[in-house]
Amino acid sequence: MSTPARRRLMRDFKRLQEDPPTGVSGAPTDNNIMIWNAVIFGPHDTPFEDGTFKLTIEFTEEYPNKPPTVRFVSKVFHPNVYADGGICLDILQNRWSPTYDVSAILTSIQSLLSDPNPNSPANSTAAQLYKENRREYEKRVKACVEQSFID
Amino acid sequence: MDTDNDNSLDRTDDFDNGDGKPEKMFTLKKWNAVAMWSWDVECDVCAICRVQVMDACLRCQSDNKRDVLGKQDCVVVWGECNHSFHFCCMSLWVKQNNRCPLCQQEWCVQRMGK
């Protein structure tokens, strides 16, 4: 059955393949275009560098009028990532626009890794260390980068 | 471009033909005008469903909606901000947020049509 949401996701997938943004990749799961697996590579010149962070993206039939649920599967130590992998990012909640596609979502999350927002923390330890003890923050991030190779 | 220009250079060795009038160096033999056109819209793809605004939106394509003439009846809507979308796509979005999805300005319809 082809619904508008599914057709739009096919277009998203085509665009992601034809014009792939650097450092991110994603594809629908084998039997369900509404559930995607994605990988974000840690941006250069950040403590996340070299990390391979896996995510799942779950869409509803209301896409693109409603944002998908995006969650890190890999453990990510970051001020705006919850312990369960949930992501606190305005464009995935109240600032969502139906003009976004998978490519835009993944690149936004990638830039969130480089630029955390410690003022709306999802992980208060990470937010506090980011503000007060950058050395320790980077040490904890590097530990999750190494963990990401095994996950 | 016209390449047939063997005779387009009417040049003689002597500029002055003896009657005091200088010989013309060039004669225009052929003039090819080229016109360009595009749809009179700021963005030709609906940013919501990513289909050309002049085609039916994804929803209408899958519902296969047709009007009496058998054509797909899916119109374009322009906002005051000059952004255009399929009316179908936009009417679903404004129900939850009355802002232009591209520029976040408050959405006011400027005109509708094809």
Coordinates of C-alpha atoms in Angstrom, one line a residue:
Chain A
M1 CA 0.0 0.0 0.0
S2 CA 1.4 3.4 -1.0
T3 CA 0.4 6.3 1.2
P4 CA 1.5 9.9 0.8
A5 CA 3.9 9.4 3.8
R6 CA 5.5 6.3 2.2
R7 CA 5.8 8.1 -1.2
R8 CA 7.4 11.0 0.4
L9 CA 9.9 8.7 2.2
M10 CA 10.8 7.1 -1.1
R11 CA 11.6 10.6 -2.3
D12 CA 13.7 11.3 0.8
F13 CA 15.6 8.0 0.2
K14 CA 16.2 8.9 -3.4
R15 CA 17.5 12.4 -2.5
L16 CA 19.7 10.9 0.2
Q17 CA 21.3 8.5 -2.3
E18 CA 21.6 11.1 -5.1
D19 CA 22.9 13.9 -3.0
P20 CA 24.4 12.3 0.1
P21 CA 25.4 14.8 2.8
T22 CA 28.9 14.1 4.2
G23 CA 29.2 12.2 7.4
V24 CA 25.7 10.8 7.6
S25 CA 23.9 7.8 6.0
G26 CA 20.5 6.2 6.3
A27 CA 18.2 3.7 4.7
P28 CA 14.8 2.2 5.4
T29 CA 14.7 -1.2 7.0
D30 CA 14.2 -4.2 4.7
N31 CA 10.5 -4.7 5.2
N32 CA 9.3 -1.4 6.5
I33 CA 9.9 2.0 4.9
M34 CA 8.4 3.7 8.0
I35 CA 11.4 2.6 10.1
W36 CA 14.9 3.6 9.1
N37 CA 18.4 2.9 10.3
A38 CA 21.0 5.6 10.2
V39 CA 24.6 6.3 11.0
I40 CA 26.1 9.7 11.9
F41 CA 29.9 9.9 11.9
G42 CA 31.3 12.1 14.7
P43 CA 32.2 15.5 13.2
H44 CA 35.9 16.4 12.7
D45 CA 37.6 18.6 15.3
T46 CA 35.1 17.6 18.0
P47 CA 35.5 15.1 20.7
F48 CA 33.0 12.9 18.8
E49 CA 35.4 12.6 15.8
D50 CA 35.8 9.0 14.5
G51 CA 32.6 7.8 16.4
T52 CA 30.0 5.9 14.4
F53 CA 26.7 6.5 16.1
K54 CA 23.7 4.5 15.0
L55 CA 20.2 5.7 15.2
T56 CA 16.7 4.6 14.4
I57 CA 14.1 6.9 12.9
E58 CA 10.4 6.0 13.1
F59 CA 7.8 7.8 11.0
T60 CA 4.0 7.9 11.2
E61 CA 1.5 8.2 8.4
E62 CA 1.3 11.9 9.3
Y63 CA 4.8 12.5 8.1
P64 CA 5.9 15.1 6.9
N65 CA 3.3 17.1 8.9
K66 CA 4.6 15.4 12.1
P67 CA 8.2 14.8 12.8
P68 CA 9.6 11.3 13.1
T69 CA 10.9 9.8 16.4
V70 CA 14.6 9.8 16.3
R71 CA 16.7 7.9 18.8
F72 CA 20.3 7.0 19.2
V73 CA 20.9 3.3 19.5
S74 CA 24.6 3.8 20.3
K75 CA 25.3 5.3 23.7
V76 CA 26.0 9.0 23.3
F77 CA 27.3 11.2 26.1
H78 CA 25.9 14.6 25.1
P79 CA 24.1 17.4 26.9
N80 CA 21.0 17.0 24.6
V81 CA 20.8 13.2 24.4
Y82 CA 18.7 11.3 27.0
A83 CA 19.9 8.1 28.6
D84 CA 17.5 6.1 26.5
G85 CA 18.9 7.7 23.3
G86 CA 16.1 10.2 22.8
I87 CA 17.2 13.6 21.4
C88 CA 16.3 17.0 22.6
L89 CA 16.3 19.1 19.4
D90 CA 13.9 21.9 18.7
I91 CA 13.4 20.9 15.0
L92 CA 12.3 17.5 16.1
Q93 CA 9.7 19.0 18.4
N94 CA 8.1 22.4 18.3
R95 CA 10.2 23.9 15.5
W96 CA 9.4 21.1 13.1
S97 CA 8.7 22.1 9.5
P98 CA 7.1 19.8 6.8
T99 CA 9.9 20.9 4.5
Y100 CA 12.5 18.9 6.4
D101 CA 13.5 15.5 5.1
V102 CA 15.7 12.6 6.3
S103 CA 18.8 14.4 5.0
A104 CA 18.0 17.6 6.9
I105 CA 17.2 15.7 10.1
L106 CA 20.5 13.8 10.0
T107 CA 22.6 16.8 9.3
S108 CA 20.9 18.7 12.1
I109 CA 21.7 16.0 14.6
Q110 CA 25.2 15.9 13.3
S111 CA 25.6 19.6 14.0
L112 CA 24.0 19.2 17.4
L113 CA 27.0 16.9 18.2
S114 CA 29.4 19.8 17.4
D115 CA 27.3 22.4 19.1
P116 CA 25.5 21.2 22.2
N117 CA 22.9 23.4 23.9
P118 CA 23.8 23.1 27.6
N119 CA 20.9 25.3 28.6
S120 CA 18.2 22.7 27.8
P121 CA 19.9 19.6 29.1
A122 CA 18.7 16.1 28.6
N123 CA 21.8 14.7 30.3
S124 CA 22.5 17.1 33.3
T125 CA 25.9 15.5 34.0
A126 CA 27.0 16.0 30.4
A127 CA 25.7 19.6 30.4
Q128 CA 27.4 20.5 33.7
L129 CA 30.8 19.0 32.5
Y130 CA 30.5 20.7 29.2
K131 CA 30.1 24.1 31.0
E132 CA 32.5 23.6 33.9
N133 CA 35.0 20.9 33.1
R134 CA 35.6 20.6 29.4
R135 CA 38.5 18.1 29.9
E136 CA 36.4 15.6 31.7
Y137 CA 33.5 16.2 29.2
E138 CA 35.8 15.3 26.3
K139 CA 37.1 12.3 28.2
R140 CA 33.6 10.9 28.7
V141 CA 32.7 11.6 25.1
K142 CA 35.8 9.8 23.8
A143 CA 34.8 6.8 25.9
C144 CA 31.4 6.7 24.1
V145 CA 33.2 7.1 20.8
E146 CA 35.2 3.9 21.5
Q147 CA 32.0 2.2 22.7
S148 CA 30.4 3.1 19.4
F149 CA 32.8 0.9 17.5
I150 CA 31.6 -2.2 19.4
D151 CA 27.8 -1.4 19.5
Chain B
M1 CA 24.3 30.3 -33.5
D2 CA 24.4 30.8 -37.2
T3 CA 27.6 29.7 -38.6
D4 CA 26.8 30.4 -42.2
N5 CA 28.8 33.6 -42.3
D6 CA 31.0 33.3 -45.4
N7 CA 29.6 36.5 -46.8
S8 CA 28.9 38.3 -43.6
L9 CA 32.1 40.2 -43.9
D10 CA 31.7 42.6 -46.9
R11 CA 35.1 44.0 -46.7
T12 CA 37.0 45.3 -49.7
D13 CA 40.6 46.1 -49.7
D14 CA 39.9 49.7 -50.4
F15 CA 37.7 51.4 -47.9
D16 CA 37.1 54.4 -50.2
N17 CA 35.3 53.3 -53.3
G18 CA 36.2 56.5 -55.1
D19 CA 32.8 58.1 -54.5
G20 CA 33.8 59.3 -51.1
K21 CA 31.6 56.9 -49.1
P22 CA 33.4 54.4 -47.0
E23 CA 32.4 50.7 -47.7
K24 CA 30.5 48.9 -45.0
M25 CA 32.6 46.5 -43.1
F26 CA 29.8 44.2 -42.0
T27 CA 26.3 43.3 -43.2
L28 CA 23.9 41.6 -40.9
K29 CA 22.7 38.5 -42.8
K30 CA 20.9 36.6 -40.1
W31 CA 19.7 37.3 -36.6
N32 CA 18.6 34.5 -34.3
A33 CA 16.7 35.6 -31.2
V34 CA 16.4 33.2 -28.3
A35 CA 13.6 33.3 -25.7
M36 CA 13.7 31.7 -22.3
W37 CA 10.8 30.9 -20.1
S38 CA 10.0 29.4 -16.7
W39 CA 7.0 29.0 -14.6
D40 CA 6.0 32.2 -12.8
V41 CA 6.6 30.8 -9.3
E42 CA 9.4 31.4 -6.9
C43 CA 9.9 27.7 -6.2
D44 CA 8.7 25.1 -8.7
V45 CA 8.8 22.1 -6.3
C46 CA 6.4 21.9 -3.4
A47 CA 8.7 21.8 -0.4
I48 CA 6.2 19.7 1.6
C49 CA 5.6 16.8 -0.7
R50 CA 8.6 17.5 -3.1
V51 CA 6.6 17.2 -6.3
Q52 CA 6.5 19.9 -8.9
V53 CA 3.7 22.4 -7.9
M54 CA 2.3 22.2 -11.5
D55 CA 1.8 18.4 -11.0
A56 CA -0.7 16.9 -8.6
C57 CA 0.6 16.5 -5.0
L58 CA 1.6 13.1 -3.6
R59 CA -1.7 12.8 -1.8
C60 CA -3.8 13.5 -4.9
Q61 CA -1.6 11.2 -6.9
S62 CA -2.2 8.3 -4.6
D63 CA -5.9 9.1 -4.1
N64 CA -6.1 9.5 -7.9
K65 CA -8.5 12.4 -7.6
R66 CA -9.9 13.7 -10.9
D67 CA -12.2 16.5 -11.7
V68 CA -15.0 16.4 -14.3
L69 CA -12.6 16.8 -17.2
G70 CA -10.6 13.9 -15.9
K71 CA -7.7 16.1 -14.9
Q72 CA -6.2 16.0 -11.5
D73 CA -7.6 18.8 -9.5
C74 CA -4.8 19.9 -7.3
V75 CA -4.2 23.7 -7.2
V76 CA -1.2 25.8 -6.2
V77 CA -1.4 28.3 -3.3
W78 CA 0.9 31.4 -2.9
G79 CA 1.4 33.0 0.4
E80 CA 2.0 36.7 1.1
C81 CA 5.7 35.7 1.5
N82 CA 5.6 34.5 -2.2
H83 CA 6.3 30.9 -1.3
S84 CA 4.1 28.4 -3.1
F85 CA 2.9 25.0 -2.2
H86 CA 0.1 22.6 -3.3
F87 CA -3.1 23.8 -1.7
C88 CA -3.7 20.2 -0.4
C89 CA -0.3 20.0 1.3
M90 CA -0.6 23.5 2.8
S91 CA -4.1 23.1 4.1
L92 CA -3.0 20.1 6.2
W93 CA 0.0 21.9 7.6
V94 CA -1.8 25.2 8.6
K95 CA -4.2 23.1 10.7
Q96 CA -1.4 22.6 13.2
N97 CA 0.8 25.6 12.6
N98 CA -0.3 28.7 10.6
R99 CA 3.2 29.6 9.5
C100 CA 5.0 29.3 6.2
P101 CA 7.1 26.1 6.4
L102 CA 9.9 27.8 4.5
C103 CA 10.2 31.2 6.1
Q104 CA 8.2 30.8 9.3
Q105 CA 6.2 34.0 8.6
E106 CA 2.5 33.9 9.5
W107 CA 0.7 32.3 6.6
C108 CA -1.7 34.5 4.6
V109 CA -2.9 33.3 1.2
Q110 CA -2.0 35.7 -1.6
R111 CA -3.6 33.8 -4.4
M112 CA -4.6 30.4 -5.6
G113 CA -4.7 28.8 -9.0
K114 CA -2.7 26.8 -11.5

